[in-house]
Coordinates of C-alpha atoms and ligand atoms in Angstrom, one line a residue:
X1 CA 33.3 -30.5 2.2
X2 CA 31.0 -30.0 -0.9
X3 CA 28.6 -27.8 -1.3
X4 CA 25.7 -27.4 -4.1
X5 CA 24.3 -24.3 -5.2
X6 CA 20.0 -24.4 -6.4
X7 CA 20.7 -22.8 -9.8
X8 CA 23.3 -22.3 -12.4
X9 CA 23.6 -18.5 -13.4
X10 CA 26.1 -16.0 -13.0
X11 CA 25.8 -16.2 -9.4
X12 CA 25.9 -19.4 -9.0
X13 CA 29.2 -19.6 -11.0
X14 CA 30.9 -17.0 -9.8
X15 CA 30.2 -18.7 -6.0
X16 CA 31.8 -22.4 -7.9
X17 CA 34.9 -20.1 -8.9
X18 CA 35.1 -18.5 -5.5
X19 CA 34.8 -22.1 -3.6
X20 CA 37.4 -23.6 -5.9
X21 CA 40.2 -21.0 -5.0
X22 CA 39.5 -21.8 -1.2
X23 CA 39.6 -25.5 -2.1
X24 CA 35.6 -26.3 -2.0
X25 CA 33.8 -27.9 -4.5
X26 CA 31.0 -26.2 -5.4
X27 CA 28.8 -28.3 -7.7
X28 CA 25.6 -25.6 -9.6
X29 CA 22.1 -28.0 -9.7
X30 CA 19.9 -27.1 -12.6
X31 CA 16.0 -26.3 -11.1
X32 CA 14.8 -28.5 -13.9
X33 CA 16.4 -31.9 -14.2
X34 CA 18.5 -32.6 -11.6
X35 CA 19.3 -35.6 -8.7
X36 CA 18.9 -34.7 -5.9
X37 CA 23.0 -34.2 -4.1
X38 CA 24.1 -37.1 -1.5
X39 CA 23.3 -36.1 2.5
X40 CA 26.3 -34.8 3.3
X41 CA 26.5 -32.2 0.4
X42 CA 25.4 -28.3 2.2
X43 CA 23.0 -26.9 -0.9
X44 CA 22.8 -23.3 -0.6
X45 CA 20.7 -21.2 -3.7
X46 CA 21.7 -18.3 -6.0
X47 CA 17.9 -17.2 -6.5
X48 CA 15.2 -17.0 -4.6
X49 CA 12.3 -18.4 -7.3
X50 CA 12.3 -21.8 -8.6
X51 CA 9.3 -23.9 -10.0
X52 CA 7.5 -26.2 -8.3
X53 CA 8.8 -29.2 -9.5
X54 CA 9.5 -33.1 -8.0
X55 CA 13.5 -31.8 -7.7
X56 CA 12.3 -28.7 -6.1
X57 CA 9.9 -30.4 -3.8
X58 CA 12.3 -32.7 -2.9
X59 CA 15.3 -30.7 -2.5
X60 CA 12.7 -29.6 0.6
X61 CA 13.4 -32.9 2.6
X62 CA 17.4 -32.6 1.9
X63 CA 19.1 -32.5 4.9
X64 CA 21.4 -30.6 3.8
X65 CA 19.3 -27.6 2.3
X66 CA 19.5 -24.7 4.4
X67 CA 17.5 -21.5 4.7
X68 CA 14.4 -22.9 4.2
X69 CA 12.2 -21.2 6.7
X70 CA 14.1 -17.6 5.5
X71 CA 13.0 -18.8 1.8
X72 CA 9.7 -19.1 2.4
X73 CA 9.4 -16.0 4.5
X74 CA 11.5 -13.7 2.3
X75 CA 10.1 -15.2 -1.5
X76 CA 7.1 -14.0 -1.9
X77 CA 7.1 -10.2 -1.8
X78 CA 3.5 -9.9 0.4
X79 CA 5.0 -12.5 3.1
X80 CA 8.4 -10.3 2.9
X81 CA 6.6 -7.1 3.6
X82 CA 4.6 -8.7 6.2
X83 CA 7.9 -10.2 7.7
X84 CA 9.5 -6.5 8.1
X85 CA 6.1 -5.1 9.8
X86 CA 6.3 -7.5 12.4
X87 CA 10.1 -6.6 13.1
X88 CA 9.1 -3.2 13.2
X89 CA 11.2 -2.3 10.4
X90 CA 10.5 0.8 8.1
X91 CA 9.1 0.2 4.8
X92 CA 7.7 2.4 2.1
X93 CA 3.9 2.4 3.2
X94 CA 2.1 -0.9 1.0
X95 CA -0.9 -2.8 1.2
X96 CA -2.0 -5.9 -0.9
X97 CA -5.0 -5.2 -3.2
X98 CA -8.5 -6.6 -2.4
X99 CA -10.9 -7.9 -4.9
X100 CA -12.3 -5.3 -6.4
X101 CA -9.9 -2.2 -5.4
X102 CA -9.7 0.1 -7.9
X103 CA -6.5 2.5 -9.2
X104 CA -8.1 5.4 -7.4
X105 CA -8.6 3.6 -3.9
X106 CA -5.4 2.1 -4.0
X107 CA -4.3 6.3 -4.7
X108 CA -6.4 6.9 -2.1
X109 CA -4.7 4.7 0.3
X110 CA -1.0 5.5 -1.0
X111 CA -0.4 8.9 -2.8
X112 CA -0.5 9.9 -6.2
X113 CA 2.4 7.8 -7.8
X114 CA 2.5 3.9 -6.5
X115 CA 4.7 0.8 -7.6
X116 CA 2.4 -2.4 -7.9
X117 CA 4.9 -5.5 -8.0
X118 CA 4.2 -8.8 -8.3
X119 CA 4.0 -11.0 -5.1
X120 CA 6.6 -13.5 -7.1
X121 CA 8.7 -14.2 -9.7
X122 CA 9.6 -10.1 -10.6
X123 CA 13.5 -9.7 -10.6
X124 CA 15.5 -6.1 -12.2
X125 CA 12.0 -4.6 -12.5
X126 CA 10.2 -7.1 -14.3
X127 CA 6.7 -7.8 -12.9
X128 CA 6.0 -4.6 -12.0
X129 CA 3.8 -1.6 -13.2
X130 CA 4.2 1.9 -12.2
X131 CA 0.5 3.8 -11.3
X132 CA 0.6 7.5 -11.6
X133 CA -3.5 9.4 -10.1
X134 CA -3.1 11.3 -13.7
X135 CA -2.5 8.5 -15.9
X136 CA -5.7 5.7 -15.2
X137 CA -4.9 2.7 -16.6
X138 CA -6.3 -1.0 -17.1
X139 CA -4.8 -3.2 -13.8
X140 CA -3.0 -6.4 -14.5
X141 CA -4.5 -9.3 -14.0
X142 CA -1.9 -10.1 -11.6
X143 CA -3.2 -7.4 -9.3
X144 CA -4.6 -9.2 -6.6
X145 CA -1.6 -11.4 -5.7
X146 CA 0.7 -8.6 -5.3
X147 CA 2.0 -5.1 -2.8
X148 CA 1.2 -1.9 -4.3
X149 CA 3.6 0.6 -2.5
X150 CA 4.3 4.2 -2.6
X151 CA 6.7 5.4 -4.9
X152 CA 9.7 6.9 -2.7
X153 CA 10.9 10.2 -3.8
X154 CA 14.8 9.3 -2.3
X155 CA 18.2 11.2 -2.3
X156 CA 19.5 7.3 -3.6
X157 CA 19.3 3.8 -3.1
X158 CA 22.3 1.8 -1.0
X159 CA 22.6 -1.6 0.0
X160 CA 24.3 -3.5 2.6
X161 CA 25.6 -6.9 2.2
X162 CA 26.7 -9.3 4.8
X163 CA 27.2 -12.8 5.6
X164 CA 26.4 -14.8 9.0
X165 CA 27.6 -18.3 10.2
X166 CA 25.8 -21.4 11.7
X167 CA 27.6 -19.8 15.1
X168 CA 25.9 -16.3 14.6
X169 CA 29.0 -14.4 13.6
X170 CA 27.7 -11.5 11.4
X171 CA 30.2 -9.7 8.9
X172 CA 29.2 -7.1 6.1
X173 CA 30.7 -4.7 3.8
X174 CA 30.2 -1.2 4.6
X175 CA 27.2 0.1 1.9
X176 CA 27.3 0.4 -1.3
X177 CA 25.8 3.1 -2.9
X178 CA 23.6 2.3 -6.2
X179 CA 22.0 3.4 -9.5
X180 CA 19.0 2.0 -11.5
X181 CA 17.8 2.8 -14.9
X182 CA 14.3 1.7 -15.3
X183 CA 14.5 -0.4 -12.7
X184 CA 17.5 -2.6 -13.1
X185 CA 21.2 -1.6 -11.4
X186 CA 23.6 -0.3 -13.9
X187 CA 26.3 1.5 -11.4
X188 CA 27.5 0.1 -7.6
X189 CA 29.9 2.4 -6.1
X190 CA 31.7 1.6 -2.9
X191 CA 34.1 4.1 -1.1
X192 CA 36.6 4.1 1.6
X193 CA 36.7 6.6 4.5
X194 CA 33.5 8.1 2.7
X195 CA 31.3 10.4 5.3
X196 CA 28.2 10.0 3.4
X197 CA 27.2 7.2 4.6
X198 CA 28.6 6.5 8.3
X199 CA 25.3 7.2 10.3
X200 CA 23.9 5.0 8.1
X201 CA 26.0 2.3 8.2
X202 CA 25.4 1.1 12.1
X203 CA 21.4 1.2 11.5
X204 CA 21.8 -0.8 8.1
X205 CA 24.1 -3.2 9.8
X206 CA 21.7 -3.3 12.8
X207 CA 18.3 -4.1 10.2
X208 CA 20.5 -7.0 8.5
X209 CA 21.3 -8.4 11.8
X210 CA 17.9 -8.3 13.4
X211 CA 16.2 -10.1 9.8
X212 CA 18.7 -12.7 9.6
X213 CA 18.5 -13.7 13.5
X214 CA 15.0 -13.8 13.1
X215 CA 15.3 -16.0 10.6
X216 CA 18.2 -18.0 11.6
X217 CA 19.5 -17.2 8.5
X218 CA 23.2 -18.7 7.1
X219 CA 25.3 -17.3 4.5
X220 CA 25.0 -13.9 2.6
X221 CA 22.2 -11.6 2.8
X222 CA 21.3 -8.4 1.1
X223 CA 19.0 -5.6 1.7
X224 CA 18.4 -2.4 -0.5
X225 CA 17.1 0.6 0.5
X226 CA 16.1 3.7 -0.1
X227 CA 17.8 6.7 1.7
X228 CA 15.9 9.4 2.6
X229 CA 17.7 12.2 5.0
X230 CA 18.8 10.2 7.8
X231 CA 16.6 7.6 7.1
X232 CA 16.7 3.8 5.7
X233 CA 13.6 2.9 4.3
X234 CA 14.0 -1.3 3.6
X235 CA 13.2 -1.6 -0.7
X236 CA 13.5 -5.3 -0.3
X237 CA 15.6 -8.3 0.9
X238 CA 17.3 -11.0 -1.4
X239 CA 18.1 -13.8 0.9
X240 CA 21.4 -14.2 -1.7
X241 CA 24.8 -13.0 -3.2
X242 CA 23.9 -9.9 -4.8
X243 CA 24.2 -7.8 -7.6
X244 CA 25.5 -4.8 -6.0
X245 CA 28.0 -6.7 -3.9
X246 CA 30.2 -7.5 -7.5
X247 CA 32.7 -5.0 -6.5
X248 CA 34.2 -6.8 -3.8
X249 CA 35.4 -9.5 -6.0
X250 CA 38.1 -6.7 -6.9
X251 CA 37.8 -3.9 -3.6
X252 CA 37.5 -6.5 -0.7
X253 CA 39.6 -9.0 0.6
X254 CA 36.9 -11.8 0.6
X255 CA 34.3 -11.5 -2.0
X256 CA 30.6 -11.9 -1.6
X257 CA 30.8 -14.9 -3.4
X258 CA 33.7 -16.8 -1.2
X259 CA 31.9 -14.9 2.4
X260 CA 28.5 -17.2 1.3
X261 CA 30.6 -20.1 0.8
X262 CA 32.5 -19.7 4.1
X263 CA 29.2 -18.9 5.8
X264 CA 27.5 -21.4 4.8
X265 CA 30.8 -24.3 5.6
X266 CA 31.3 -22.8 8.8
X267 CA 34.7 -21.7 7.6
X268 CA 36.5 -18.9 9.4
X269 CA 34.4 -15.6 8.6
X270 CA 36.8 -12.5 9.4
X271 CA 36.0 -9.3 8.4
X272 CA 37.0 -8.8 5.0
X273 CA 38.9 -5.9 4.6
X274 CA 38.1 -2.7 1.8
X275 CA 40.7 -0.7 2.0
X276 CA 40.2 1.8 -1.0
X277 CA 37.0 2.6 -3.5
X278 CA 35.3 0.3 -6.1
X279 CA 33.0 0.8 -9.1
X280 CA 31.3 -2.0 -10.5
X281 CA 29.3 -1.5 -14.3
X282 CA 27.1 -3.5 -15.5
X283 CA 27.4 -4.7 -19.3
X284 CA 23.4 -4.7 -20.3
X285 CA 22.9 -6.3 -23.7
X286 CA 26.2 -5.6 -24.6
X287 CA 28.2 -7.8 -26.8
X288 CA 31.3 -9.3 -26.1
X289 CA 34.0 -6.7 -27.1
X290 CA 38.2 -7.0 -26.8
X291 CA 38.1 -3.2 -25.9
X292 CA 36.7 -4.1 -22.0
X293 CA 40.1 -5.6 -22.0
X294 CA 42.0 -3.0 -23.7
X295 CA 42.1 -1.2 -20.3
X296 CA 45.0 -1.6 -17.7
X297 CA 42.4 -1.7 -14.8
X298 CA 39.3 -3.0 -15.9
X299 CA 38.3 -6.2 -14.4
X300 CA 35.7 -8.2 -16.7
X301 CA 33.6 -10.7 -16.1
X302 CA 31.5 -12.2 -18.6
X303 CA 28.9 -14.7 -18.4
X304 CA 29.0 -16.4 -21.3
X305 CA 24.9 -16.2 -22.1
X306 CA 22.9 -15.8 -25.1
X307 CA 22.4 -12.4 -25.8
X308 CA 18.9 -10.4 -25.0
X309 CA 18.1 -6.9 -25.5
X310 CA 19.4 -5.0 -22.0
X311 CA 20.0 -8.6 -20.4
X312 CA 22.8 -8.7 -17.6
X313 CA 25.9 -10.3 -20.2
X314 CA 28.5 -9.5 -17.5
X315 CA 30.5 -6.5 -15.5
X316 CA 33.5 -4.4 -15.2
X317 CA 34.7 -4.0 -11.8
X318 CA 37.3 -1.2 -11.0
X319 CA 39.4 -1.1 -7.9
X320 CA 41.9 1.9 -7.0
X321 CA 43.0 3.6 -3.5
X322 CA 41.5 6.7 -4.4
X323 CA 38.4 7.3 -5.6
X324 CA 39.8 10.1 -8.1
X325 CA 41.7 7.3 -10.0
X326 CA 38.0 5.7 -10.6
X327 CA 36.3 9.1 -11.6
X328 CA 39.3 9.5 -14.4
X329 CA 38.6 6.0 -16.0
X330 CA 35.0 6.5 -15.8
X331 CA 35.4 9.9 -17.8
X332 CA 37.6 8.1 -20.5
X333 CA 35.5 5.0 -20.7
X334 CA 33.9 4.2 -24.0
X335 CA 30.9 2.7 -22.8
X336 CA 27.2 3.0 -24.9
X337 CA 25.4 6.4 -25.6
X338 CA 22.9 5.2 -22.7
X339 CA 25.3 4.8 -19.8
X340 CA 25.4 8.9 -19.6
X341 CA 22.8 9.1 -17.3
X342 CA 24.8 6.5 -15.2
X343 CA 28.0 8.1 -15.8
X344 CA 27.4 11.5 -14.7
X345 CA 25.5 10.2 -11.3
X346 CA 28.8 8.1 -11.0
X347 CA 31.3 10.8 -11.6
X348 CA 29.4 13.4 -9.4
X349 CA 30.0 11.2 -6.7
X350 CA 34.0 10.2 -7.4
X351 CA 34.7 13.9 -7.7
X352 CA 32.5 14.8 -4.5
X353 CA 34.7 16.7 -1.8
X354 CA 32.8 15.7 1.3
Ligands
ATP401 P1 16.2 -6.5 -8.5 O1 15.8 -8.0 -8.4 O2 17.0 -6.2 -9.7 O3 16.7 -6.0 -7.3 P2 13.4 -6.0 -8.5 O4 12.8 -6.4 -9.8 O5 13.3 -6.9 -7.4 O6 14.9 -5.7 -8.8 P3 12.9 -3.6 -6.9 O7 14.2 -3.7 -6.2 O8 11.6 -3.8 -6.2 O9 12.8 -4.7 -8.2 O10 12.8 -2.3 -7.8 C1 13.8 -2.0 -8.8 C2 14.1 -0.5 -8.7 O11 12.9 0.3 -8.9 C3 14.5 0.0 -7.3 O12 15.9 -0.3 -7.0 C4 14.2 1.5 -7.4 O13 15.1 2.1 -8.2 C5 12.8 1.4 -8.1 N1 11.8 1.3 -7.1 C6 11.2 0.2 -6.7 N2 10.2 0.4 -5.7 C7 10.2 1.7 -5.5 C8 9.5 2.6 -4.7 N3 8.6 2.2 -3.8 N4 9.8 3.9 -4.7 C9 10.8 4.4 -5.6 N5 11.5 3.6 -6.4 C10 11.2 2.3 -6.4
MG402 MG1 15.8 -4.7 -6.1

């Protein structure tokens, strides 16, 4: 069985590396200038944008593409939105801006403090604009093709991850709990026999299951929310391996990356099991340094990509039984000035005594 994945990033590697360990070959297709795989290759995608291109548009015809109904449905952020209303799941309340809506009537409609994102292309907070009633400013000229929504004020942001077969067998990881700083994930935190979340869990489970049936959706899906009391309010769906599922390469007994690929070859999907408590960091605009491996239980993994200013370079995934093992590496970690912020939301919740 081969399988081909639409786009070669981190993602998309880290999927290759999981499908060679099981003994699939797992071949990444560049969106620009690639053939089109043979008909009996399953292509699967690691992102959820791509140009319109010829290999794009014919990559549409393959037989072996899947997900292409959930694609078009989940893309574009207005369609996505529009997609959770008629599933009657809860949202942050959003409209799409008319021709000729001003700042104040889109305050009007929404509250005082609103996120306008772009209808596509926007990914770790890019393509979006933050409106505040006491600070007017000059709308983008994107405005019109994109969902203004009303900033959440939440008590924190968790996502559930979860893969589903051709069969309809549905397995995910119990949620993880997550920290952005201006809008991109720096911290995942996943815990064992943690109470926090355990009301939650069922309805998050329940909201994955009822978006990828509709659908008919095979192989990993996330959703993020927001968590407000007792409850979920859907942020957004990625119809793909996810950022805050990196943990389970090292806490779970499948990773995210090997579920998609047994999802999607109709290999056996148990339940993979996550015994003890996982922190995963992200390395933003970091540069490679020996010292991430200079530590008995740091797990790196590093892209290999040309360095930008805060861009994702790789992660550091650590794995113990007990969650007060992670809270004592965090606290001894030398990581930049600017993970403090992170750090202290991090070790609030390792230390927590429920
Ligand atoms: P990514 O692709 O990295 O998940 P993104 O660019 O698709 O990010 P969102 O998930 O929409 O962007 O937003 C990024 C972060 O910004 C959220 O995780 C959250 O911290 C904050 N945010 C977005 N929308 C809202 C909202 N309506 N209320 C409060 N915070 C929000
Ligand atoms: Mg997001």
């Amino acid at each position: 069985m081969k399988v081909a994945i639409l786009g070669n990033g981190q993602l998309g590697d880290m999927m290759r590396q999981a499908g060679q360990r099981i003994g699939i070959e797992v071949n990444l297709l560049d969106i620009d200038n690639d053939e089109l795989p043979g008909d009996d290759v399953i292509i699967t995608a690691e992102r959820e944008h791509w140009p319109d291109n010829a290999f794009t548009s014919a990559l549409q015809g393959h037989p072996g593409w899947l997900n292409r109904a959930a694609f078009a449905a989940l893309t574009n952020r207005q369609k996505q939105k529009a997609v959770l209303d008629e599933l009657d799941l809860p949202t942050a309340p959003w409209c799409i801006p008319e021709v000729g809506m001003t700042q104040a009537d889109l305050h009007q409609q929404l509250g005082p403090d609103i996120f306008l994102k772009s209808a596509s292309g926007g990914y770790d907070g890019r393509g979006q604009q933050r409106l505040r009633l006491s600070e007017p400013k000059r709308l983008p000229d994107w405005f019109e093709d994109a969902v203004a929504e009303q900033a959440i004020i939440y008590d924190t942001e968790v996502s559930i991850i979860g893969a589903r077969n051709a069969q309809g067998k549905v397995v995910c990881y119990r949620l993880t709990e997550n920290r952005h700083d201006h809008g991109v994930l720096t911290m995942s935190l996943s815990i064992n026999a943690s109470d926090r979340f355990s009301a939650l869990q069922a309805k998050a489970k329940q909201m994955l299951n009822q978006v990828m049936e509709a659908l008919d959706y095979i192989g990993v899906m996330t959703i993020e929310f927001f968590v407000v009391g007792e409850q979920l309010l859907i942020n957004e769906i990625a119809p793909r391996v996810h950022n805050s599922g990196h943990w389970t390469q090292a806490g779970a007994s499948i990773s995210q990356f090997e579920l998609h690929i047994r999802a999607v070859c109709s290999l056996p999907l148990p339940q993979p099991e996550q015994p003890g408590a996982s922190m995963m960091i992200n390395l933003l605009g970091t540069k490679y340094d020996q010292k991430w491996l200079d530590h008995s239980a740091s797990q790196l993994h590093w892209y290999g990509k040309n360095w930008r200013p805060g861009r994702k370079m790789g992660h550091l995934n650590f794995y113990h039984q007990e969650r007060q093992h992670l809270a004592r590496w965090l606290a001894d970690l030398d990581l930049p000035a600017s993970y403090a912020p992170a750090r202290a939301w991090a070790l609030a919740r390792l230390q927590m005594t429920e």
